[in-house]
mmCIF file with all atom_site columns, C-alpha atoms in Angstrom:
data_model
loop_
_atom_site.group_PDB
_atom_site.id
_atom_site.type_symbol
_atom_site.label_atom_id
_atom_site.label_alt_id
_atom_site.label_comp_id
_atom_site.label_asym_id
_atom_site.label_entity_id
_atom_site.label_seq_id
_atom_site.pdbx_PDB_ins_code
_atom_site.Cartn_x
_atom_site.Cartn_y
_atom_site.Cartn_z
_atom_site.occupancy
_atom_site.B_iso_or_equiv
_atom_site.pdbx_formal_charge
_atom_site.auth_seq_id
_atom_site.auth_comp_id
_atom_site.auth_asym_id
_atom_site.auth_atom_id
_atom_site.pdbx_PDB_model_num
ATOM 1   C CA . MET A 1 1   ? 189.536 31.964 -4.105  1.00 0.00 ? 28  MET A CA 1
ATOM 2   C CA . PHE A 1 2   ? 186.056 32.251 -5.689  1.00 0.00 ? 29  PHE A CA 1
ATOM 3   C CA . TYR A 1 3   ? 183.287 33.381 -3.313  1.00 0.00 ? 30  TYR A CA 1
ATOM 4   C CA . TYR A 1 4   ? 180.545 32.751 -5.834  1.00 0.00 ? 31  TYR A CA 1
ATOM 5   C CA . LEU A 1 5   ? 179.961 32.380 -9.557  1.00 0.00 ? 32  LEU A CA 1
ATOM 6   C CA . GLU A 1 6   ? 177.064 34.053 -11.339 1.00 0.00 ? 33  GLU A CA 1
ATOM 7   C CA . GLY A 1 7   ? 176.174 33.262 -14.912 1.00 0.00 ? 34  GLY A CA 1
ATOM 8   C CA . THR A 1 8   ? 173.977 31.226 -17.225 1.00 0.00 ? 35  THR A CA 1
ATOM 9   C CA . VAL A 1 9   ? 173.410 27.545 -16.563 1.00 0.00 ? 36  VAL A CA 1
ATOM 10  C CA . ALA A 1 10  ? 174.928 25.819 -19.596 1.00 0.00 ? 37  ALA A CA 1
ATOM 11  C CA . VAL A 1 11  ? 175.001 22.166 -18.526 1.00 0.00 ? 38  VAL A CA 1
ATOM 12  C CA . LEU A 1 12  ? 173.230 20.064 -15.908 1.00 0.00 ? 39  LEU A CA 1
ATOM 13  C CA . GLU A 1 13  ? 174.362 16.497 -15.316 1.00 0.00 ? 40  GLU A CA 1
ATOM 14  C CA . ALA A 1 14  ? 174.158 14.174 -12.335 1.00 0.00 ? 41  ALA A CA 1
ATOM 15  C CA . GLY A 1 15  ? 176.018 15.988 -9.561  1.00 0.00 ? 42  GLY A CA 1
ATOM 16  C CA . VAL A 1 16  ? 177.398 18.647 -11.931 1.00 0.00 ? 43  VAL A CA 1
ATOM 17  C CA . ALA A 1 17  ? 176.364 22.132 -13.027 1.00 0.00 ? 44  ALA A CA 1
ATOM 18  C CA . VAL A 1 18  ? 178.276 24.259 -15.534 1.00 0.00 ? 45  VAL A CA 1
ATOM 19  C CA . LEU A 1 19  ? 177.875 28.027 -15.360 1.00 0.00 ? 46  LEU A CA 1
ATOM 20  C CA . ASP A 1 20  ? 178.798 30.154 -18.356 1.00 0.00 ? 47  ASP A CA 1
ATOM 21  C CA . VAL A 1 21  ? 180.407 33.258 -16.879 1.00 0.00 ? 48  VAL A CA 1
ATOM 22  C CA . GLY A 1 22  ? 181.537 35.688 -19.550 1.00 0.00 ? 49  GLY A CA 1
ATOM 23  C CA . GLY A 1 23  ? 182.057 32.927 -22.086 1.00 0.00 ? 50  GLY A CA 1
ATOM 24  C CA . ILE A 1 24  ? 183.962 30.647 -19.689 1.00 0.00 ? 51  ILE A CA 1
ATOM 25  C CA . GLY A 1 25  ? 182.279 27.462 -18.515 1.00 0.00 ? 52  GLY A CA 1
ATOM 26  C CA . PHE A 1 26  ? 182.902 26.722 -14.831 1.00 0.00 ? 53  PHE A CA 1
ATOM 27  C CA . LYS A 1 27  ? 182.227 23.120 -13.847 1.00 0.00 ? 54  LYS A CA 1
ATOM 28  C CA . CYS A 1 28  ? 180.839 22.877 -10.328 1.00 0.00 ? 55  CYS A CA 1
ATOM 29  C CA . TYR A 1 29  ? 180.135 19.678 -8.467  1.00 0.00 ? 56  TYR A CA 1
ATOM 30  C CA . THR A 1 30  ? 176.892 20.188 -6.608  1.00 0.00 ? 57  THR A CA 1
ATOM 31  C CA . THR A 1 31  ? 174.003 18.601 -4.726  1.00 0.00 ? 58  THR A CA 1
ATOM 32  C CA . ALA A 1 32  ? 170.595 17.449 -5.874  1.00 0.00 ? 59  ALA A CA 1
ATOM 33  C CA . ASN A 1 33  ? 169.105 20.140 -3.635  1.00 0.00 ? 60  ASN A CA 1
ATOM 34  C CA . SER A 1 34  ? 171.053 22.913 -5.380  1.00 0.00 ? 61  SER A CA 1
ATOM 35  C CA . GLN A 1 35  ? 170.350 21.480 -8.825  1.00 0.00 ? 62  GLN A CA 1
ATOM 36  C CA . SER A 1 36  ? 166.613 21.611 -8.155  1.00 0.00 ? 63  SER A CA 1
ATOM 37  C CA . TYR A 1 37  ? 166.888 25.424 -8.329  1.00 0.00 ? 64  TYR A CA 1
ATOM 38  C CA . LEU A 1 38  ? 168.796 25.454 -11.618 1.00 0.00 ? 65  LEU A CA 1
ATOM 39  C CA . GLU A 1 39  ? 167.503 25.465 -15.184 1.00 0.00 ? 66  GLU A CA 1
ATOM 40  C CA . ILE A 1 40  ? 169.509 25.351 -18.389 1.00 0.00 ? 67  ILE A CA 1
ATOM 41  C CA . GLY A 1 41  ? 169.577 28.749 -20.075 1.00 0.00 ? 68  GLY A CA 1
ATOM 42  C CA . LYS A 1 42  ? 168.611 30.613 -16.897 1.00 0.00 ? 69  LYS A CA 1
ATOM 43  C CA . LYS A 1 43  ? 170.760 32.875 -14.750 1.00 0.00 ? 70  LYS A CA 1
ATOM 44  C CA . ALA A 1 44  ? 172.025 31.442 -11.474 1.00 0.00 ? 71  ALA A CA 1
ATOM 45  C CA . LYS A 1 45  ? 174.437 32.138 -8.635  1.00 0.00 ? 72  LYS A CA 1
ATOM 46  C CA . LEU A 1 46  ? 176.395 29.390 -6.882  1.00 0.00 ? 73  LEU A CA 1
ATOM 47  C CA . TYR A 1 47  ? 178.433 29.924 -3.719  1.00 0.00 ? 74  TYR A CA 1
ATOM 48  C CA . THR A 1 48  ? 181.667 28.065 -4.286  1.00 0.00 ? 75  THR A CA 1
ATOM 49  C CA . TYR A 1 49  ? 184.197 25.985 -2.421  1.00 0.00 ? 76  TYR A CA 1
ATOM 50  C CA . CYS A 1 50  ? 187.577 25.318 -4.051  1.00 0.00 ? 77  CYS A CA 1
ATOM 51  C CA . ASN A 1 51  ? 189.255 21.975 -3.428  1.00 0.00 ? 78  ASN A CA 1
ATOM 52  C CA . ILE A 1 52  ? 192.855 22.354 -4.574  1.00 0.00 ? 79  ILE A CA 1
ATOM 53  C CA . LYS A 1 53  ? 195.260 19.424 -4.597  1.00 0.00 ? 80  LYS A CA 1
ATOM 54  C CA . GLU A 1 54  ? 198.461 18.557 -6.450  1.00 0.00 ? 81  GLU A CA 1
ATOM 55  C CA . ASP A 1 55  ? 196.520 16.722 -9.149  1.00 0.00 ? 82  ASP A CA 1
ATOM 56  C CA . ALA A 1 56  ? 193.172 18.514 -9.020  1.00 0.00 ? 83  ALA A CA 1
ATOM 57  C CA . PHE A 1 57  ? 191.401 21.864 -8.913  1.00 0.00 ? 84  PHE A CA 1
ATOM 58  C CA . ASP A 1 58  ? 187.739 21.146 -8.226  1.00 0.00 ? 85  ASP A CA 1
ATOM 59  C CA . LEU A 1 59  ? 184.934 23.623 -7.698  1.00 0.00 ? 86  LEU A CA 1
ATOM 60  C CA . TYR A 1 60  ? 181.854 22.851 -5.622  1.00 0.00 ? 87  TYR A CA 1
ATOM 61  C CA . GLY A 1 61  ? 178.816 25.089 -5.994  1.00 0.00 ? 88  GLY A CA 1
ATOM 62  C CA . PHE A 1 62  ? 175.787 25.614 -3.760  1.00 0.00 ? 89  PHE A CA 1
ATOM 63  C CA . HIS A 1 63  ? 172.571 27.525 -4.254  1.00 0.00 ? 90  HIS A CA 1
ATOM 64  C CA . GLU A 1 64  ? 172.505 28.700 -0.622  1.00 0.00 ? 91  GLU A CA 1
ATOM 65  C CA . MET A 1 65  ? 175.263 29.774 1.729   1.00 0.00 ? 92  MET A CA 1
ATOM 66  C CA . SER A 1 66  ? 173.861 27.511 4.449   1.00 0.00 ? 93  SER A CA 1
ATOM 67  C CA . GLU A 1 67  ? 174.485 24.494 2.220   1.00 0.00 ? 94  GLU A CA 1
ATOM 68  C CA . LYS A 1 68  ? 178.061 25.585 1.560   1.00 0.00 ? 95  LYS A CA 1
ATOM 69  C CA . ARG A 1 69  ? 178.620 26.031 5.282   1.00 0.00 ? 96  ARG A CA 1
ATOM 70  C CA . SER A 1 70  ? 177.226 22.556 5.937   1.00 0.00 ? 97  SER A CA 1
ATOM 71  C CA . PHE A 1 71  ? 179.525 21.130 3.257   1.00 0.00 ? 98  PHE A CA 1
ATOM 72  C CA . GLU A 1 72  ? 182.548 22.734 4.917   1.00 0.00 ? 99  GLU A CA 1
ATOM 73  C CA . MET A 1 73  ? 181.485 21.443 8.337   1.00 0.00 ? 100 MET A CA 1
ATOM 74  C CA . LEU A 1 74  ? 181.181 17.907 6.947   1.00 0.00 ? 101 LEU A CA 1
ATOM 75  C CA . LEU A 1 75  ? 184.635 18.109 5.358   1.00 0.00 ? 102 LEU A CA 1
ATOM 76  C CA . GLY A 1 76  ? 185.999 18.820 8.825   1.00 0.00 ? 103 GLY A CA 1
ATOM 77  C CA . VAL A 1 77  ? 184.882 15.376 9.987   1.00 0.00 ? 104 VAL A CA 1
ATOM 78  C CA . SER A 1 78  ? 187.582 12.704 9.718   1.00 0.00 ? 105 SER A CA 1
ATOM 79  C CA . GLY A 1 79  ? 186.829 10.252 6.928   1.00 0.00 ? 106 GLY A CA 1
ATOM 80  C CA . VAL A 1 80  ? 184.321 12.505 5.161   1.00 0.00 ? 107 VAL A CA 1
ATOM 81  C CA . GLY A 1 81  ? 185.432 13.759 1.756   1.00 0.00 ? 108 GLY A CA 1
ATOM 82  C CA . PRO A 1 82  ? 183.701 15.932 -0.834  1.00 0.00 ? 109 PRO A CA 1
ATOM 83  C CA . LYS A 1 83  ? 181.866 13.007 -2.441  1.00 0.00 ? 110 LYS A CA 1
ATOM 84  C CA . ALA A 1 84  ? 180.367 11.868 0.866   1.00 0.00 ? 111 ALA A CA 1
ATOM 85  C CA . ALA A 1 85  ? 179.482 15.430 1.857   1.00 0.00 ? 112 ALA A CA 1
ATOM 86  C CA . LEU A 1 86  ? 177.660 15.995 -1.452  1.00 0.00 ? 113 LEU A CA 1
ATOM 87  C CA . SER A 1 87  ? 175.816 12.702 -1.009  1.00 0.00 ? 114 SER A CA 1
ATOM 88  C CA . ILE A 1 88  ? 174.593 13.739 2.443   1.00 0.00 ? 115 ILE A CA 1
ATOM 89  C CA . LEU A 1 89  ? 173.510 17.197 1.315   1.00 0.00 ? 116 LEU A CA 1
ATOM 90  C CA . SER A 1 90  ? 171.682 15.674 -1.633  1.00 0.00 ? 117 SER A CA 1
ATOM 91  C CA . ALA A 1 91  ? 169.644 13.600 0.832   1.00 0.00 ? 118 ALA A CA 1
ATOM 92  C CA . VAL A 1 92  ? 168.966 16.234 3.508   1.00 0.00 ? 119 VAL A CA 1
ATOM 93  C CA . THR A 1 93  ? 168.684 19.995 3.721   1.00 0.00 ? 120 THR A CA 1
ATOM 94  C CA . PRO A 1 94  ? 171.160 21.956 5.866   1.00 0.00 ? 121 PRO A CA 1
ATOM 95  C CA . GLU A 1 95  ? 168.572 22.460 8.606   1.00 0.00 ? 122 GLU A CA 1
ATOM 96  C CA . ASP A 1 96  ? 167.674 18.764 8.598   1.00 0.00 ? 123 ASP A CA 1
ATOM 97  C CA . MET A 1 97  ? 171.363 17.875 8.842   1.00 0.00 ? 124 MET A CA 1
ATOM 98  C CA . ALA A 1 98  ? 171.795 20.211 11.792  1.00 0.00 ? 125 ALA A CA 1
ATOM 99  C CA . MET A 1 99  ? 168.768 18.749 13.554  1.00 0.00 ? 126 MET A CA 1
ATOM 100 C CA . ALA A 1 100 ? 170.048 15.218 12.881  1.00 0.00 ? 127 ALA A CA 1
ATOM 101 C CA . VAL A 1 101 ? 173.273 16.088 14.707  1.00 0.00 ? 128 VAL A CA 1
ATOM 102 C CA . VAL A 1 102 ? 171.439 17.682 17.634  1.00 0.00 ? 129 VAL A CA 1
ATOM 103 C CA . THR A 1 103 ? 168.970 14.770 17.975  1.00 0.00 ? 130 THR A CA 1
ATOM 104 C CA . ASP A 1 104 ? 171.450 11.921 17.264  1.00 0.00 ? 131 ASP A CA 1
ATOM 105 C CA . ASN A 1 105 ? 169.469 10.880 14.186  1.00 0.00 ? 132 ASN A CA 1
ATOM 106 C CA . GLU A 1 106 ? 171.826 8.471  12.407  1.00 0.00 ? 133 GLU A CA 1
ATOM 107 C CA . LYS A 1 107 ? 169.158 7.486  9.866   1.00 0.00 ? 134 LYS A CA 1
ATOM 108 C CA . ALA A 1 108 ? 169.181 10.970 8.354   1.00 0.00 ? 135 ALA A CA 1
ATOM 109 C CA . PHE A 1 109 ? 172.797 10.353 7.321   1.00 0.00 ? 136 PHE A CA 1
ATOM 110 C CA . THR A 1 110 ? 172.591 6.671  6.401   1.00 0.00 ? 137 THR A CA 1
ATOM 111 C CA . ALA A 1 111 ? 169.755 7.533  4.006   1.00 0.00 ? 138 ALA A CA 1
ATOM 112 C CA . ALA A 1 112 ? 172.448 9.078  1.786   1.00 0.00 ? 139 ALA A CA 1
ATOM 113 C CA . PRO A 1 113 ? 174.102 6.675  -0.698  1.00 0.00 ? 140 PRO A CA 1
ATOM 114 C CA . GLY A 1 114 ? 177.514 5.493  0.486   1.00 0.00 ? 141 GLY A CA 1
ATOM 115 C CA . ILE A 1 115 ? 177.039 6.624  4.085   1.00 0.00 ? 142 ILE A CA 1
ATOM 116 C CA . GLY A 1 116 ? 177.142 3.819  6.637   1.00 0.00 ? 143 GLY A CA 1
ATOM 117 C CA . ARG A 1 117 ? 176.323 3.789  10.319  1.00 0.00 ? 144 ARG A CA 1
ATOM 118 C CA . ARG A 1 118 ? 179.919 4.276  11.448  1.00 0.00 ? 145 ARG A CA 1
ATOM 119 C CA . ILE A 1 119 ? 180.361 7.403  9.367   1.00 0.00 ? 146 ILE A CA 1
ATOM 120 C CA . ALA A 1 120 ? 176.984 8.702  10.541  1.00 0.00 ? 147 ALA A CA 1
ATOM 121 C CA . GLN A 1 121 ? 177.989 8.191  14.181  1.00 0.00 ? 148 GLN A CA 1
ATOM 122 C CA . ARG A 1 122 ? 181.340 9.890  13.575  1.00 0.00 ? 149 ARG A CA 1
ATOM 123 C CA . ILE A 1 123 ? 179.670 12.906 11.963  1.00 0.00 ? 150 ILE A CA 1
ATOM 124 C CA . ILE A 1 124 ? 177.294 13.323 14.893  1.00 0.00 ? 151 ILE A CA 1
ATOM 125 C CA . LEU A 1 125 ? 180.021 12.843 17.487  1.00 0.00 ? 152 LEU A CA 1
ATOM 126 C CA . GLU A 1 126 ? 182.606 15.150 15.901  1.00 0.00 ? 153 GLU A CA 1
ATOM 127 C CA . LEU A 1 127 ? 180.199 17.945 14.997  1.00 0.00 ? 154 LEU A CA 1
ATOM 128 C CA . LYS A 1 128 ? 178.647 17.879 18.465  1.00 0.00 ? 155 LYS A CA 1
ATOM 129 C CA . ASP A 1 129 ? 182.108 18.002 20.003  1.00 0.00 ? 156 ASP A CA 1
ATOM 130 C CA . LYS A 1 130 ? 183.140 20.880 17.721  1.00 0.00 ? 157 LYS A CA 1
ATOM 131 C CA . VAL A 1 131 ? 180.023 22.863 18.559  1.00 0.00 ? 158 VAL A CA 1
ATOM 132 C CA . ALA A 1 132 ? 180.448 22.217 22.298  1.00 0.00 ? 159 ALA A CA 1
ATOM 133 C CA . LYS A 1 133 ? 184.031 23.483 22.243  1.00 0.00 ? 160 LYS A CA 1
ATOM 134 C CA . GLU A 1 134 ? 183.272 26.565 20.162  1.00 0.00 ? 161 GLU A CA 1
ATOM 135 C CA . ASN A 1 135 ? 180.229 27.528 22.203  1.00 0.00 ? 162 ASN A CA 1
ATOM 136 C CA . ALA A 1 136 ? 181.333 26.650 25.717  1.00 0.00 ? 163 ALA A CA 1
ATOM 137 C CA . ALA A 1 137 ? 180.306 30.091 26.925  1.00 0.00 ? 164 ALA A CA 1
ATOM 138 C CA . VAL A 1 138 ? 176.783 30.006 25.496  1.00 0.00 ? 165 VAL A CA 1
ATOM 139 C CA . GLN A 1 139 ? 174.097 31.033 27.969  1.00 0.00 ? 166 GLN A CA 1
ATOM 140 C CA . PRO A 1 140 ? 170.743 30.400 26.197  1.00 0.00 ? 167 PRO A CA 1
ATOM 141 C CA . ALA A 1 141 ? 168.615 31.782 29.032  1.00 0.00 ? 168 ALA A CA 1
ATOM 142 C CA . GLY A 1 142 ? 170.384 35.114 28.681  1.00 0.00 ? 169 GLY A CA 1
ATOM 143 C CA . ILE A 1 143 ? 169.009 35.803 25.221  1.00 0.00 ? 170 ILE A CA 1
ATOM 144 C CA . VAL A 1 144 ? 165.887 37.905 25.247  1.00 0.00 ? 171 VAL A CA 1
ATOM 145 C CA . ARG A 1 145 ? 163.150 37.662 22.678  1.00 0.00 ? 172 ARG A CA 1
ATOM 146 C CA . PRO A 1 146 ? 161.435 40.800 21.352  1.00 0.00 ? 173 PRO A CA 1
ATOM 147 C CA . GLY A 1 147 ? 158.733 40.535 24.011  1.00 0.00 ? 174 GLY A CA 1
ATOM 148 C CA . GLY A 1 148 ? 161.344 40.894 26.731  1.00 0.00 ? 175 GLY A CA 1
ATOM 149 C CA . ALA A 1 149 ? 161.104 37.584 28.587  1.00 0.00 ? 176 ALA A CA 1
ATOM 150 C CA . GLY A 1 150 ? 163.729 34.861 28.592  1.00 0.00 ? 177 GLY A CA 1
ATOM 151 C CA . MET A 1 151 ? 163.297 32.154 25.953  1.00 0.00 ? 178 MET A CA 1
ATOM 152 C CA . PRO A 1 152 ? 162.702 28.503 26.816  1.00 0.00 ? 179 PRO A CA 1
ATOM 153 C CA . GLY A 1 153 ? 166.138 27.098 27.606  1.00 0.00 ? 180 GLY A CA 1
ATOM 154 C CA . ALA A 1 154 ? 165.910 23.620 26.033  1.00 0.00 ? 181 ALA A CA 1
ATOM 155 C CA . LYS A 1 155 ? 164.380 24.835 22.774  1.00 0.00 ? 182 LYS A CA 1
ATOM 156 C CA . LEU A 1 156 ? 166.881 27.658 22.451  1.00 0.00 ? 183 LEU A CA 1
ATOM 157 C CA . ALA A 1 157 ? 169.806 25.404 23.301  1.00 0.00 ? 184 ALA A CA 1
ATOM 158 C CA . ASP A 1 158 ? 168.808 22.982 20.514  1.00 0.00 ? 185 ASP A CA 1
ATOM 159 C CA . ALA A 1 159 ? 168.319 25.812 18.010  1.00 0.00 ? 186 ALA A CA 1
ATOM 160 C CA . THR A 1 160 ? 171.652 27.371 18.989  1.00 0.00 ? 187 THR A CA 1
ATOM 161 C CA . SER A 1 161 ? 173.477 24.044 18.615  1.00 0.00 ? 188 SER A CA 1
ATOM 162 C CA . ALA A 1 162 ? 171.835 23.349 15.258  1.00 0.00 ? 189 ALA A CA 1
ATOM 163 C CA . LEU A 1 163 ? 172.791 26.775 13.910  1.00 0.00 ? 190 LEU A CA 1
ATOM 164 C CA . ALA A 1 164 ? 176.345 26.260 15.136  1.00 0.00 ? 191 ALA A CA 1
ATOM 165 C CA . VAL A 1 165 ? 176.428 22.984 13.184  1.00 0.00 ? 192 VAL A CA 1
ATOM 166 C CA . LEU A 1 166 ? 175.546 25.068 10.127  1.00 0.00 ? 193 LEU A CA 1
ATOM 167 C CA . GLY A 1 167 ? 178.632 27.175 10.730  1.00 0.00 ? 194 GLY A CA 1
ATOM 168 C CA . TYR A 1 168 ? 177.103 30.243 12.361  1.00 0.00 ? 195 TYR A CA 1
ATOM 169 C CA . SER A 1 169 ? 179.219 31.989 14.990  1.00 0.00 ? 196 SER A CA 1
ATOM 170 C CA . GLN A 1 170 ? 177.812 32.602 18.445  1.00 0.00 ? 197 GLN A CA 1
ATOM 171 C CA . SER A 1 171 ? 177.534 36.341 17.784  1.00 0.00 ? 198 SER A CA 1
ATOM 172 C CA . GLU A 1 172 ? 175.588 35.683 14.556  1.00 0.00 ? 199 GLU A CA 1
ATOM 173 C CA . ILE A 1 173 ? 173.271 33.269 16.348  1.00 0.00 ? 200 ILE A CA 1
ATOM 174 C CA . THR A 1 174 ? 172.622 35.652 19.221  1.00 0.00 ? 201 THR A CA 1
ATOM 175 C CA . ALA A 1 175 ? 171.873 38.564 16.876  1.00 0.00 ? 202 ALA A CA 1
ATOM 176 C CA . ALA A 1 176 ? 169.541 36.449 14.723  1.00 0.00 ? 203 ALA A CA 1
ATOM 177 C CA . LEU A 1 177 ? 167.594 34.976 17.638  1.00 0.00 ? 204 LEU A CA 1
ATOM 178 C CA . ARG A 1 178 ? 166.966 38.405 19.123  1.00 0.00 ? 205 ARG A CA 1
ATOM 179 C CA . THR A 1 179 ? 164.840 39.269 16.073  1.00 0.00 ? 206 THR A CA 1
ATOM 180 C CA . ILE A 1 180 ? 162.620 36.191 16.259  1.00 0.00 ? 207 ILE A CA 1
ATOM 181 C CA . ASP A 1 181 ? 159.711 35.522 18.611  1.00 0.00 ? 208 ASP A CA 1
ATOM 182 C CA . VAL A 1 182 ? 160.381 31.829 19.171  1.00 0.00 ? 209 VAL A CA 1
ATOM 183 C CA . GLU A 1 183 ? 157.883 31.060 21.905  1.00 0.00 ? 210 GLU A CA 1
ATOM 184 C CA . SER A 1 184 ? 155.343 29.480 19.551  1.00 0.00 ? 211 SER A CA 1
ATOM 185 C CA . LEU A 1 185 ? 157.861 28.064 17.053  1.00 0.00 ? 212 LEU A CA 1
ATOM 186 C CA . THR A 1 186 ? 159.416 24.615 16.893  1.00 0.00 ? 213 THR A CA 1
ATOM 187 C CA . VAL A 1 187 ? 163.197 24.263 16.787  1.00 0.00 ? 214 VAL A CA 1
ATOM 188 C CA . GLU A 1 188 ? 162.990 23.475 13.062  1.00 0.00 ? 215 GLU A CA 1
ATOM 189 C CA . GLU A 1 189 ? 160.921 26.602 12.424  1.00 0.00 ? 216 GLU A CA 1
ATOM 190 C CA . ILE A 1 190 ? 163.383 28.744 14.394  1.00 0.00 ? 217 ILE A CA 1
ATOM 191 C CA . ILE A 1 191 ? 166.241 27.444 12.242  1.00 0.00 ? 218 ILE A CA 1
ATOM 192 C CA . ARG A 1 192 ? 164.329 28.120 9.020   1.00 0.00 ? 219 ARG A CA 1
ATOM 193 C CA . GLN A 1 193 ? 163.486 31.658 10.166  1.00 0.00 ? 220 GLN A CA 1
ATOM 194 C CA . VAL A 1 194 ? 167.158 32.364 10.879  1.00 0.00 ? 221 VAL A CA 1
ATOM 195 C CA . LEU A 1 195 ? 168.246 30.938 7.519   1.00 0.00 ? 222 LEU A CA 1
ATOM 196 C CA . LYS A 1 196 ? 165.573 32.948 5.729   1.00 0.00 ? 223 LYS A CA 1
ATOM 197 C CA . ALA A 1 197 ? 166.659 36.152 7.448   1.00 0.00 ? 224 ALA A CA 1
ATOM 198 C CA . SER A 1 198 ? 170.369 35.546 6.774   1.00 0.00 ? 225 SER A CA 1
ATOM 199 C CA . VAL A 1 199 ? 172.082 37.204 3.854   1.00 0.00 ? 226 VAL A CA 1
ATOM 200 C CA . LYS A 1 200 ? 172.541 34.489 1.230   1.00 0.00 ? 227 LYS A CA 1
#
């Protein structure tokens, strides 16, 4: 319904930001990471997710599109609701979450309040499975870096999987990786370069 809201930050509370948009205050549940970019009285833009139920109409706002995408990916995991997803994204950045899935790092998830080992394992398992199904035709060695040679397969495979966890389509990933010389970069740096180059 709402793609984003842009206005003046009127209220900041724990897990909540209110944007004044044309005299209307929109209450958005948000993460600690997104709130760190906000300041009362300053202009801000939040990418939004609407959670509509019979007894509720809740808005969730995120400073970056990658965080919104991560939130939506987490909601797709059985047993993970908005509260748990916000808790996770308050503890880790989107790129750290993606790397945690790729590297089976349960501790990255259990560091978030209210997230136990079972939920962490389920997140890793289901997101890996989702990525594997959606990208069954991925051929990392076929992507060519600007220099012309094939990129290292293992590094590219990890970066591709991590970006898929963040909600990027295979075509978006392929296009983004073609513009980056990844030979001397770590997987984490590749992900950050792609996020930086993406339209937010």
